[in-house]
Amino acid sequence: MDGTILVADDDRTIRTVLTQALTRAGCKVHATSSLTTLMRWVGEGKGDVVISDVMMPDGNGLEMLPKIAQDRPGLPVIVISAQNTIMTAIQAAEAEAYDYLPKPFDLPDLMKRTARALEARRRAGTPAITSDANERPDELPLVGRTPSMQALYRLIARVLNTDLSVLITGESGTGKSLIARAIHDFSDRRNLPFVTASAAELQDIEGPAQVLARAKGGTIIFDEITDIPTEVQARIVRMMDGNADTLPRFMATSQADLNRAMEEDRLRQDLYYRLSGAAIHVPALRDRVDDIPLLVDHFLNRSEREGTPLRRLTDEAMEMVRSHPWPGNVRQIENAIRRLVLTARTDEITKQEVAGVLGSQPESEVATGVEDTEKLSTSIGRHLRRYFDLHGNMLPPPGLYTRILKEMETPLIEIALEATGGNQAKCADLLGINRNTLRKKITDLDIRVTRRRKLM
């Protein structure tokens, strides 16, 4: 890399790490803990790329972006922030940040993004587009700092003010409808209607025209698109083929396997292609376990704002919540926290109280939309494609082959050990591998062997 990088962060360790890494890569670096100093450097014409934190002692880094764009059009700004909410990602996108990364960030990833920013700066600057100042809510019920959620935030921010149709998929309770509403409420159509169209109102010949009239150029959403009869789906296709200048934005949600739905004629292919201008998949809670404490705190704080006493979970209680499978996803954990807040005897919610609430949770709350007859290879392929999609236009980190094999190998051995009651000889025979090989894999993968009831 060749260029001058301006770094603004109030964390001395981060400034040091970035300075050393960028200098070794061939860049000149100016680092500061002050936005005032950063803006002075920008005004003096210094720097080819800016890397800035959001929350600084003397201001908000995002609020400086319009000024930077005005003073130095085309100067790329990479925003890094510990405020890992969808609001931060959306605000960064609206303020025309070149890129956004949550803390803690991956240093090699940040270096690659900086190199691309330098190259973009050399090719041509991006003209600044200032965002409007309409009032927005302070927060959304979409929180998470895991890579899958951060990738989701960035994708939402990219499609926000486009006219693309949006197809949102994910298991029941993951927040598909919340995301659809967020895209509308933070887009240029926010002051226009948000209309949920049902199959019943589209059955009548005048139904589509009436729904379009209600939407008035805003947003129309179809919940669980595969549940809508195919003859009504044909009407939706004709709706979407109307005059593009007057059409609203179309969105749809589904928890079904859409490829199978098309094969079984439950979803018209022409409708699928029209709706999937932007495809957003919402990860299940079990795929972002590290977000569970954040969600728990969010729901506890919201309960306090609604007038209930402030509660907190003990460490043991939180660990039990983290280890629960949560088949009903975010909706299920929200309901569980509400019950715990109301039934807790003291301000601290104990492990025993959590066990009491979780023990009464029905096992049938899971709804994956995937039938039990699905081939294993199809299921694996679906999850791998979802993993690639979560990285947007970027490739996943190197070492994917080994990482995926390990991800599959660990649960395979754990389940096989459980099925054989912890008997390693039987487990090795079941897996078709040498017993010494099994022992080595148990050690290398740090698998804990316990005696359990045999499953077969």
CSV table of C-alpha atoms in Angstrom, one decimal:
chain,number,residue,atom,x,y,z
A,1,MET,CA,0.0,0.0,0.0
A,2,ASP,CA,1.1,3.5,-0.7
A,3,GLY,CA,-0.6,6.5,0.9
A,4,THR,CA,-1.3,8.6,4.0
A,5,ILE,CA,-3.8,7.3,6.5
A,6,LEU,CA,-5.5,9.4,9.1
A,7,VAL,CA,-6.5,7.4,12.2
A,8,ALA,CA,-8.8,8.8,14.9
A,9,ASP,CA,-9.6,6.6,17.9
A,10,ASP,CA,-9.6,7.3,21.6
A,11,ASP,CA,-8.2,3.9,22.4
A,12,ARG,CA,-4.4,4.1,22.5
A,13,THR,CA,-3.9,0.4,21.8
A,14,ILE,CA,-6.0,0.6,18.6
A,15,ARG,CA,-4.0,3.6,17.5
A,16,THR,CA,-0.7,1.8,18.1
A,17,VAL,CA,-1.8,-1.4,16.4
A,18,LEU,CA,-3.1,0.4,13.3
A,19,THR,CA,-0.1,2.7,13.1
A,20,GLN,CA,2.3,-0.2,13.2
A,21,ALA,CA,0.4,-2.4,10.8
A,22,LEU,CA,-0.2,0.4,8.2
A,23,THR,CA,3.4,1.6,8.5
A,24,ARG,CA,4.7,-1.9,7.9
A,25,ALA,CA,2.4,-2.0,4.8
A,26,GLY,CA,4.1,1.0,3.4
A,27,CYS,CA,1.8,3.8,4.5
A,28,LYS,CA,2.4,7.0,6.3
A,29,VAL,CA,0.1,7.4,9.4
A,30,HIS,CA,-1.1,10.3,11.4
A,31,ALA,CA,-3.0,9.1,14.5
A,32,THR,CA,-5.0,11.1,17.0
A,33,SER,CA,-7.5,10.7,19.8
A,34,SER,CA,-9.3,14.0,18.9
A,35,LEU,CA,-11.9,14.7,16.2
A,36,THR,CA,-10.8,18.3,16.3
A,37,THR,CA,-7.3,17.3,15.2
A,38,LEU,CA,-8.6,15.0,12.6
A,39,MET,CA,-10.7,17.7,11.0
A,40,ARG,CA,-7.8,20.1,11.1
A,41,TRP,CA,-5.7,17.5,9.2
A,42,VAL,CA,-8.5,17.0,6.7
A,43,GLY,CA,-8.9,20.7,6.2
A,44,GLU,CA,-5.1,21.0,5.6
A,45,GLY,CA,-5.4,18.5,2.8
A,46,LYS,CA,-3.6,15.7,4.6
A,47,GLY,CA,-4.5,12.0,4.2
A,48,ASP,CA,-5.7,9.7,1.4
A,49,VAL,CA,-8.0,7.6,3.7
A,50,VAL,CA,-9.5,8.2,7.1
A,51,ILE,CA,-10.1,5.5,9.7
A,52,SER,CA,-12.3,6.9,12.5
A,53,ASP,CA,-14.1,5.7,15.6
A,54,VAL,CA,-17.6,6.9,16.2
A,55,MET,CA,-17.7,7.7,19.9
A,56,MET,CA,-14.8,10.1,20.6
A,57,PRO,CA,-14.2,12.4,23.6
A,58,ASP,CA,-14.9,15.5,21.6
A,59,GLY,CA,-17.8,14.4,19.4
A,60,ASN,CA,-19.3,11.8,17.1
A,61,GLY,CA,-17.3,10.6,14.2
A,62,LEU,CA,-20.4,10.0,12.0
A,63,GLU,CA,-21.4,13.6,12.4
A,64,MET,CA,-18.1,14.7,10.9
A,65,LEU,CA,-18.7,12.8,7.6
A,66,PRO,CA,-20.8,15.4,5.8
A,67,LYS,CA,-18.1,18.1,6.7
A,68,ILE,CA,-15.4,15.8,5.4
A,69,ALA,CA,-17.3,15.2,2.2
A,70,GLN,CA,-17.8,18.9,1.8
A,71,ASP,CA,-14.2,19.8,2.4
A,72,ARG,CA,-12.6,16.9,0.7
A,73,PRO,CA,-14.9,15.3,-1.9
A,74,GLY,CA,-14.0,11.7,-2.6
A,75,LEU,CA,-11.9,11.2,0.6
A,76,PRO,CA,-12.8,7.6,1.7
A,77,VAL,CA,-13.7,7.3,5.4
A,78,ILE,CA,-13.7,3.9,7.1
A,79,VAL,CA,-15.9,3.9,10.2
A,80,ILE,CA,-15.1,1.6,13.1
A,81,SER,CA,-17.4,1.4,16.1
A,82,ALA,CA,-18.2,-0.6,19.2
A,83,GLN,CA,-21.8,0.7,18.9
A,84,ASN,CA,-22.8,-2.5,17.1
A,85,THR,CA,-26.4,-1.9,16.2
A,86,ILE,CA,-28.2,-1.6,12.9
A,87,MET,CA,-28.5,2.2,13.6
A,88,THR,CA,-24.7,2.6,13.4
A,89,ALA,CA,-24.5,0.7,10.1
A,90,ILE,CA,-27.4,2.7,8.6
A,91,GLN,CA,-26.1,6.0,9.8
A,92,ALA,CA,-22.7,5.2,8.3
A,93,ALA,CA,-24.3,4.3,5.0
A,94,GLU,CA,-26.4,7.5,5.0
A,95,ALA,CA,-23.4,9.6,5.8
A,96,GLU,CA,-21.7,8.1,2.8
A,97,ALA,CA,-18.9,6.3,4.7
A,98,TYR,CA,-16.7,4.3,2.4
A,99,ASP,CA,-16.9,1.3,4.7
A,100,TYR,CA,-18.1,0.3,8.2
A,101,LEU,CA,-16.6,-2.3,10.5
A,102,PRO,CA,-17.7,-3.2,14.0
A,103,LYS,CA,-15.3,-3.6,16.9
A,104,PRO,CA,-13.6,-5.8,17.6
A,105,PHE,CA,-12.4,-5.8,14.0
A,106,ASP,CA,-10.2,-8.3,12.2
A,107,LEU,CA,-7.0,-6.5,11.4
A,108,PRO,CA,-6.2,-8.3,8.1
A,109,ASP,CA,-9.8,-7.5,7.0
A,110,LEU,CA,-9.4,-3.8,7.8
A,111,MET,CA,-6.0,-3.7,6.0
A,112,LYS,CA,-7.7,-5.1,2.8
A,113,ARG,CA,-10.5,-2.6,3.0
A,114,THR,CA,-8.0,0.2,3.5
A,115,ALA,CA,-6.0,-1.0,0.4
A,116,ARG,CA,-9.3,-0.9,-1.6
A,117,ALA,CA,-10.1,2.5,-0.3
A,118,LEU,CA,-6.7,3.8,-1.4
A,119,GLU,CA,-7.2,2.3,-4.8
A,120,ALA,CA,-10.6,3.8,-5.1
A,121,ARG,CA,-9.2,7.2,-4.1
A,122,ARG,CA,-6.6,6.9,-6.8
A,123,ARG,CA,-9.1,6.0,-9.5
A,124,ALA,CA,-11.8,8.6,-8.7
A,125,GLY,CA,-13.4,10.2,-5.7
A,126,THR,CA,-17.0,9.3,-4.8
A,127,PRO,CA,-19.2,12.5,-4.8
A,128,ALA,CA,-20.7,13.2,-1.4
A,129,ILE,CA,-24.5,12.8,-0.9
A,130,THR,CA,-25.6,14.4,2.3
A,131,SER,CA,-28.4,12.7,4.3
A,132,ASP,CA,-31.6,14.4,5.2
A,133,ALA,CA,-32.2,15.4,8.8
A,134,ASN,CA,-35.6,13.8,9.4
A,135,GLU,CA,-36.0,12.5,12.9
A,136,ARG,CA,-35.4,8.8,13.4
A,137,PRO,CA,-36.0,6.4,16.3
A,138,ASP,CA,-33.0,6.0,18.7
A,139,GLU,CA,-32.9,2.3,18.3
A,140,LEU,CA,-34.4,-0.7,16.6
A,141,PRO,CA,-35.1,-4.2,18.1
A,142,LEU,CA,-32.4,-5.6,15.9
A,143,VAL,CA,-29.2,-6.0,17.9
A,144,GLY,CA,-26.0,-8.1,17.5
A,145,ARG,CA,-22.3,-7.8,17.2
A,146,THR,CA,-21.6,-11.2,15.6
A,147,PRO,CA,-20.2,-11.3,12.0
A,148,SER,CA,-23.5,-12.6,10.6
A,149,MET,CA,-25.5,-9.8,12.1
A,150,GLN,CA,-23.0,-7.2,11.0
A,151,ALA,CA,-23.1,-8.5,7.5
A,152,LEU,CA,-26.9,-8.3,7.7
A,153,TYR,CA,-26.7,-4.7,8.8
A,154,ARG,CA,-24.4,-3.8,5.9
A,155,LEU,CA,-26.7,-5.5,3.4
A,156,ILE,CA,-29.7,-3.7,4.8
A,157,ALA,CA,-27.9,-0.4,4.6
A,158,ARG,CA,-26.9,-1.0,0.9
A,159,VAL,CA,-30.5,-1.8,-0.2
A,160,LEU,CA,-32.2,0.9,1.9
A,161,ASN,CA,-32.7,3.6,-0.7
A,162,THR,CA,-32.8,1.5,-3.8
A,163,ASP,CA,-36.0,0.5,-5.6
A,164,LEU,CA,-35.1,-3.2,-5.6
A,165,SER,CA,-37.7,-5.6,-4.4
A,166,VAL,CA,-36.6,-7.4,-1.2
A,167,LEU,CA,-37.1,-11.1,-0.3
A,168,ILE,CA,-36.5,-11.8,3.4
A,169,THR,CA,-36.0,-15.4,4.5
A,170,GLY,CA,-35.3,-17.0,7.8
A,171,GLU,CA,-36.8,-19.2,10.5
A,172,SER,CA,-39.9,-18.3,12.5
A,173,GLY,CA,-39.1,-15.7,15.2
A,174,THR,CA,-35.9,-14.4,13.7
A,175,GLY,CA,-37.3,-10.9,13.0
A,176,LYS,CA,-38.1,-10.9,9.3
A,177,SER,CA,-41.0,-8.6,9.6
A,178,LEU,CA,-39.0,-6.2,11.8
A,179,ILE,CA,-36.3,-6.0,9.1
A,180,ALA,CA,-38.9,-5.3,6.4
A,181,ARG,CA,-40.3,-2.5,8.6
A,182,ALA,CA,-36.9,-1.1,9.3
A,183,ILE,CA,-36.0,-1.0,5.6
A,184,HIS,CA,-39.2,1.0,5.0
A,185,ASP,CA,-38.9,3.3,8.0
A,186,PHE,CA,-35.3,4.3,7.3
A,187,SER,CA,-35.7,4.6,3.5
A,188,ASP,CA,-36.8,7.6,1.3
A,189,ARG,CA,-40.3,6.1,1.4
A,190,ARG,CA,-40.6,6.4,5.2
A,191,ASN,CA,-43.4,9.1,5.0
A,192,LEU,CA,-45.5,6.9,2.7
A,193,PRO,CA,-47.7,4.0,3.7
A,194,PHE,CA,-46.4,0.5,4.7
A,195,VAL,CA,-49.1,-1.9,3.6
A,196,THR,CA,-49.3,-5.6,4.4
A,197,ALA,CA,-51.3,-7.3,1.6
A,198,SER,CA,-53.2,-10.5,2.4
A,199,ALA,CA,-54.3,-13.2,0.0
A,200,ALA,CA,-57.9,-12.5,0.9
A,201,GLU,CA,-57.9,-8.9,-0.3
A,202,LEU,CA,-56.1,-9.9,-3.5
A,203,GLN,CA,-58.6,-12.6,-4.4
A,204,ASP,CA,-61.2,-10.0,-5.7
A,205,ILE,CA,-60.6,-8.7,-9.3
A,206,GLU,CA,-60.4,-5.2,-7.9
A,207,GLY,CA,-58.1,-6.2,-5.0
A,208,PRO,CA,-54.7,-5.5,-6.5
A,209,ALA,CA,-55.8,-2.0,-7.6
A,210,GLN,CA,-57.1,-1.2,-4.2
A,211,VAL,CA,-53.9,-2.4,-2.5
A,212,LEU,CA,-51.8,-0.2,-4.9
A,213,ALA,CA,-54.1,2.7,-4.1
A,214,ARG,CA,-53.6,2.3,-0.4
A,215,ALA,CA,-49.8,2.0,-0.7
A,216,LYS,CA,-49.5,5.3,-2.6
A,217,GLY,CA,-46.0,4.6,-3.8
A,218,GLY,CA,-44.8,3.4,-0.3
A,219,THR,CA,-44.1,-0.2,0.4
A,220,ILE,CA,-46.2,-3.4,0.0
A,221,ILE,CA,-45.2,-6.5,1.9
A,222,PHE,CA,-46.5,-10.1,1.4
A,223,ASP,CA,-46.0,-12.2,4.6
A,224,GLU,CA,-45.2,-15.9,4.1
A,225,ILE,CA,-45.3,-15.7,0.3
A,226,THR,CA,-45.5,-19.5,-0.2
A,227,ASP,CA,-48.8,-19.5,1.8
A,228,ILE,CA,-50.5,-17.4,-0.8
A,229,PRO,CA,-52.4,-19.4,-3.5
A,230,THR,CA,-50.7,-19.5,-6.9
A,231,GLU,CA,-53.6,-17.9,-8.6
A,232,VAL,CA,-53.2,-14.9,-6.3
A,233,GLN,CA,-49.4,-15.0,-6.9
A,234,ALA,CA,-50.2,-14.5,-10.6
A,235,ARG,CA,-52.1,-11.3,-9.7
A,236,ILE,CA,-49.0,-10.1,-7.7
A,237,VAL,CA,-46.8,-10.7,-10.8
A,238,ARG,CA,-49.2,-8.5,-12.8
A,239,MET,CA,-49.1,-5.9,-10.0
A,240,MET,CA,-45.3,-5.8,-10.1
A,241,ASP,CA,-45.3,-5.4,-13.9
A,242,GLY,CA,-47.1,-2.1,-13.7
A,243,ASN,CA,-45.8,1.4,-14.4
A,244,ALA,CA,-42.4,1.6,-12.7
A,245,ASP,CA,-42.7,5.3,-12.0
A,246,THR,CA,-45.8,4.9,-9.9
A,247,LEU,CA,-45.2,1.5,-8.3
A,248,PRO,CA,-44.5,1.0,-4.6
A,249,ARG,CA,-41.6,-1.0,-3.3
A,250,PHE,CA,-42.4,-4.7,-3.0
A,251,MET,CA,-41.2,-7.0,-0.2
A,252,ALA,CA,-42.0,-10.5,0.9
A,253,THR,CA,-41.0,-12.8,3.8
A,254,SER,CA,-40.8,-16.6,4.0
A,255,GLN,CA,-39.6,-19.3,6.3
A,256,ALA,CA,-39.9,-22.0,3.7
A,257,ASP,CA,-37.2,-23.6,1.5
A,258,LEU,CA,-38.0,-21.6,-1.6
A,259,ASN,CA,-36.3,-23.9,-4.1
A,260,ARG,CA,-38.5,-26.8,-2.9
A,261,ALA,CA,-41.5,-24.5,-2.9
A,262,MET,CA,-41.0,-23.8,-6.6
A,263,GLU,CA,-40.4,-27.5,-7.3
A,264,GLU,CA,-43.7,-28.3,-5.6
A,265,ASP,CA,-45.5,-25.4,-7.4
A,266,ARG,CA,-46.2,-23.5,-4.1
A,267,LEU,CA,-44.2,-20.5,-5.4
A,268,ARG,CA,-44.3,-19.3,-8.9
A,269,GLN,CA,-40.9,-18.9,-10.5
A,270,ASP,CA,-41.7,-15.6,-12.2
A,271,LEU,CA,-42.8,-14.2,-8.8
A,272,TYR,CA,-39.7,-15.4,-7.1
A,273,TYR,CA,-37.5,-13.7,-9.7
A,274,ARG,CA,-39.4,-10.5,-9.3
A,275,LEU,CA,-39.3,-10.5,-5.5
A,276,SER,CA,-35.6,-11.4,-5.1
A,277,GLY,CA,-34.1,-8.2,-6.4
A,278,ALA,CA,-32.3,-8.2,-3.0
A,279,ALA,CA,-32.3,-11.4,-1.0
A,280,ILE,CA,-31.8,-11.1,2.8
A,281,HIS,CA,-31.4,-14.1,5.0
A,282,VAL,CA,-31.8,-13.6,8.8
A,283,PRO,CA,-29.6,-16.0,10.8
A,284,ALA,CA,-31.1,-18.2,13.4
A,285,LEU,CA,-30.3,-17.5,17.0
A,286,ARG,CA,-28.3,-20.7,17.3
A,287,ASP,CA,-26.0,-19.4,14.6
A,288,ARG,CA,-25.2,-16.3,16.6
A,289,VAL,CA,-25.0,-17.5,20.2
A,290,ASP,CA,-22.6,-14.6,21.2
A,291,ASP,CA,-25.5,-12.2,20.6
A,292,ILE,CA,-27.7,-13.8,23.3
A,293,PRO,CA,-26.3,-11.7,26.2
A,294,LEU,CA,-26.8,-8.6,24.2
A,295,LEU,CA,-30.4,-9.6,23.4
A,296,VAL,CA,-31.1,-10.4,27.1
A,297,ASP,CA,-29.8,-7.0,28.2
A,298,HIS,CA,-31.9,-5.3,25.5
A,299,PHE,CA,-35.1,-7.0,26.6
A,300,LEU,CA,-34.4,-6.4,30.3
A,301,ASN,CA,-33.8,-2.7,29.7
A,302,ARG,CA,-36.9,-2.5,27.6
A,303,SER,CA,-39.0,-4.0,30.4
A,304,GLU,CA,-37.6,-1.4,32.8
A,305,ARG,CA,-38.6,1.4,30.4
A,306,GLU,CA,-42.1,-0.1,30.3
A,307,GLY,CA,-42.3,0.2,34.1
A,308,THR,CA,-41.2,-3.1,35.6
A,309,PRO,CA,-38.3,-3.3,38.1
A,310,LEU,CA,-34.8,-3.5,36.6
A,311,ARG,CA,-33.6,-7.2,36.6
A,312,ARG,CA,-30.3,-8.8,35.9
A,313,LEU,CA,-29.3,-12.4,35.4
A,314,THR,CA,-26.6,-14.1,37.5
A,315,ASP,CA,-23.6,-15.5,35.6
A,316,GLU,CA,-24.9,-19.0,36.0
A,317,ALA,CA,-28.4,-18.0,34.8
A,318,MET,CA,-26.9,-16.2,31.7
A,319,GLU,CA,-24.8,-19.3,30.9
A,320,MET,CA,-28.0,-21.4,31.0
A,321,VAL,CA,-29.7,-19.0,28.6
A,322,ARG,CA,-26.7,-19.0,26.3
A,323,SER,CA,-26.7,-22.8,26.1
A,324,HIS,CA,-30.4,-23.2,25.4
A,325,PRO,CA,-31.2,-24.1,21.8
A,326,TRP,CA,-33.9,-21.4,21.4
A,327,PRO,CA,-35.8,-23.1,18.5
A,328,GLY,CA,-38.2,-20.2,18.5
A,329,ASN,CA,-35.3,-17.7,18.0
A,330,VAL,CA,-35.5,-14.1,19.1
A,331,ARG,CA,-39.3,-14.2,19.7
A,332,GLN,CA,-38.9,-17.1,22.1
A,333,ILE,CA,-36.1,-15.5,24.1
A,334,GLU,CA,-38.1,-12.2,24.3
A,335,ASN,CA,-41.1,-14.1,25.7
A,336,ALA,CA,-38.9,-16.0,28.2
A,337,ILE,CA,-37.3,-12.8,29.5
A,338,ARG,CA,-40.7,-11.2,29.9
A,339,ARG,CA,-41.8,-14.1,32.1
A,340,LEU,CA,-38.6,-14.0,34.1
A,341,VAL,CA,-39.0,-10.3,34.8
A,342,LEU,CA,-42.5,-10.8,36.0
A,343,THR,CA,-41.8,-13.9,38.1
A,344,ALA,CA,-38.4,-13.2,39.6
A,345,ARG,CA,-38.4,-12.9,43.4
A,346,THR,CA,-35.4,-10.5,43.6
A,347,ASP,CA,-33.6,-8.1,41.3
A,348,GLU,CA,-31.2,-10.9,40.3
A,349,ILE,CA,-32.7,-13.7,38.2
A,350,THR,CA,-31.2,-17.1,39.3
A,351,LYS,CA,-30.3,-20.2,37.4
A,352,GLN,CA,-33.2,-22.0,39.1
A,353,GLU,CA,-35.7,-19.4,37.9
A,354,VAL,CA,-34.4,-19.7,34.4
A,355,ALA,CA,-34.6,-23.5,34.5
A,356,GLY,CA,-38.2,-23.2,35.6
A,357,VAL,CA,-39.2,-20.9,32.7
A,358,LEU,CA,-37.2,-22.8,30.1
A,359,GLY,CA,-38.5,-26.1,31.3
A,360,SER,CA,-42.0,-25.0,30.3
A,361,GLN,CA,-41.0,-23.9,26.8
A,362,PRO,CA,-42.7,-26.1,24.2
A,363,GLU,CA,-40.4,-28.1,21.9
A,364,SER,CA,-42.6,-27.4,18.9
A,365,GLU,CA,-41.7,-23.7,18.7
A,366,VAL,CA,-39.1,-24.4,16.0
A,367,ALA,CA,-40.2,-23.8,12.5
A,368,THR,CA,-37.3,-24.1,10.0
A,369,GLY,CA,-39.4,-24.4,6.9
A,370,VAL,CA,-37.2,-27.4,5.9
A,371,GLU,CA,-38.8,-30.8,5.7
A,372,ASP,CA,-37.2,-33.9,7.4
A,373,THR,CA,-36.9,-35.6,4.0
A,374,GLU,CA,-34.4,-33.0,2.7
A,375,LYS,CA,-31.1,-34.6,1.6
A,376,LEU,CA,-28.1,-33.9,3.9
A,377,SER,CA,-26.1,-32.6,0.9
A,378,THR,CA,-28.9,-30.2,0.1
A,379,SER,CA,-29.1,-28.9,3.7
A,380,ILE,CA,-25.3,-28.5,3.9
A,381,GLY,CA,-25.3,-26.7,0.5
A,382,ARG,CA,-28.0,-24.3,1.7
A,383,HIS,CA,-26.1,-23.4,4.8
A,384,LEU,CA,-22.8,-22.9,2.9
A,385,ARG,CA,-24.5,-20.7,0.3
A,386,ARG,CA,-26.0,-18.7,3.2
A,387,TYR,CA,-22.5,-18.3,4.7
A,388,PHE,CA,-21.2,-17.0,1.4
A,389,ASP,CA,-24.2,-14.6,1.0
A,390,LEU,CA,-23.6,-13.1,4.5
A,391,HIS,CA,-20.2,-11.8,3.3
A,392,GLY,CA,-21.9,-9.7,0.6
A,393,ASN,CA,-19.5,-8.8,-2.2
A,394,MET,CA,-16.5,-10.1,-0.2
A,395,LEU,CA,-15.1,-13.6,0.0
A,396,PRO,CA,-15.0,-15.4,3.4
A,397,PRO,CA,-11.7,-15.4,5.2
A,398,PRO,CA,-9.0,-17.8,3.9
A,399,GLY,CA,-8.9,-21.3,5.2
A,400,LEU,CA,-12.5,-22.1,4.4
A,401,TYR,CA,-12.0,-25.7,3.5
A,402,THR,CA,-10.4,-26.7,6.8
A,403,ARG,CA,-12.7,-24.5,8.8
A,404,ILE,CA,-15.9,-26.0,7.3
A,405,LEU,CA,-14.6,-29.6,7.8
A,406,LYS,CA,-13.9,-28.8,11.4
A,407,GLU,CA,-17.4,-27.3,11.9
A,408,MET,CA,-18.9,-30.5,10.5
A,409,GLU,CA,-16.5,-32.9,12.2
A,410,THR,CA,-17.0,-31.7,15.7
A,411,PRO,CA,-20.8,-32.2,16.0
A,412,LEU,CA,-20.6,-35.5,14.1
A,413,ILE,CA,-18.1,-37.0,16.6
A,414,GLU,CA,-20.0,-35.5,19.6
A,415,ILE,CA,-23.4,-37.0,18.4
A,416,ALA,CA,-21.8,-40.3,17.6
A,417,LEU,CA,-20.2,-40.5,21.0
A,418,GLU,CA,-23.5,-39.7,22.6
A,419,ALA,CA,-25.3,-42.3,20.5
A,420,THR,CA,-22.7,-45.0,21.6
A,421,GLY,CA,-22.9,-43.9,25.3
A,422,GLY,CA,-19.3,-42.6,25.2
A,423,ASN,CA,-17.8,-45.9,24.2
A,424,GLN,CA,-15.0,-44.9,21.9
A,425,ALA,CA,-14.5,-48.4,20.4
A,426,LYS,CA,-18.2,-48.5,19.3
A,427,CYS,CA,-18.0,-44.8,18.1
A,428,ALA,CA,-14.9,-45.5,16.0
A,429,ASP,CA,-16.7,-48.5,14.4
A,430,LEU,CA,-19.8,-46.4,13.8
A,431,LEU,CA,-17.8,-43.7,12.1
A,432,GLY,CA,-15.6,-46.2,10.2
A,433,ILE,CA,-12.3,-44.8,11.5
A,434,ASN,CA,-9.4,-46.2,13.5
A,435,ARG,CA,-9.8,-45.9,17.3
A,436,ASN,CA,-6.5,-44.1,17.6
A,437,THR,CA,-7.7,-41.6,14.9
A,438,LEU,CA,-10.8,-41.0,17.0
A,439,ARG,CA,-8.8,-40.4,20.1
A,440,LYS,CA,-6.6,-37.9,18.3
A,441,LYS,CA,-9.6,-36.1,16.9
A,442,ILE,CA,-11.2,-35.9,20.3
A,443,THR,CA,-8.0,-34.3,21.6
A,444,ASP,CA,-7.4,-32.0,18.7
A,445,LEU,CA,-11.1,-30.8,18.5
A,446,ASP,CA,-11.3,-30.5,22.3
A,447,ILE,CA,-14.3,-32.7,22.5
A,448,ARG,CA,-15.4,-33.6,26.1
A,449,VAL,CA,-16.3,-37.2,26.4
A,450,THR,CA,-19.1,-38.0,28.9
A,451,ARG,CA,-21.0,-41.2,29.6
A,452,ARG,CA,-24.6,-40.6,28.4
A,453,ARG,CA,-27.6,-42.8,27.7
A,454,LYS,CA,-27.3,-44.6,24.4
A,455,LEU,CA,-29.6,-43.3,21.7
A,456,MET,CA,-29.9,-46.6,19.9
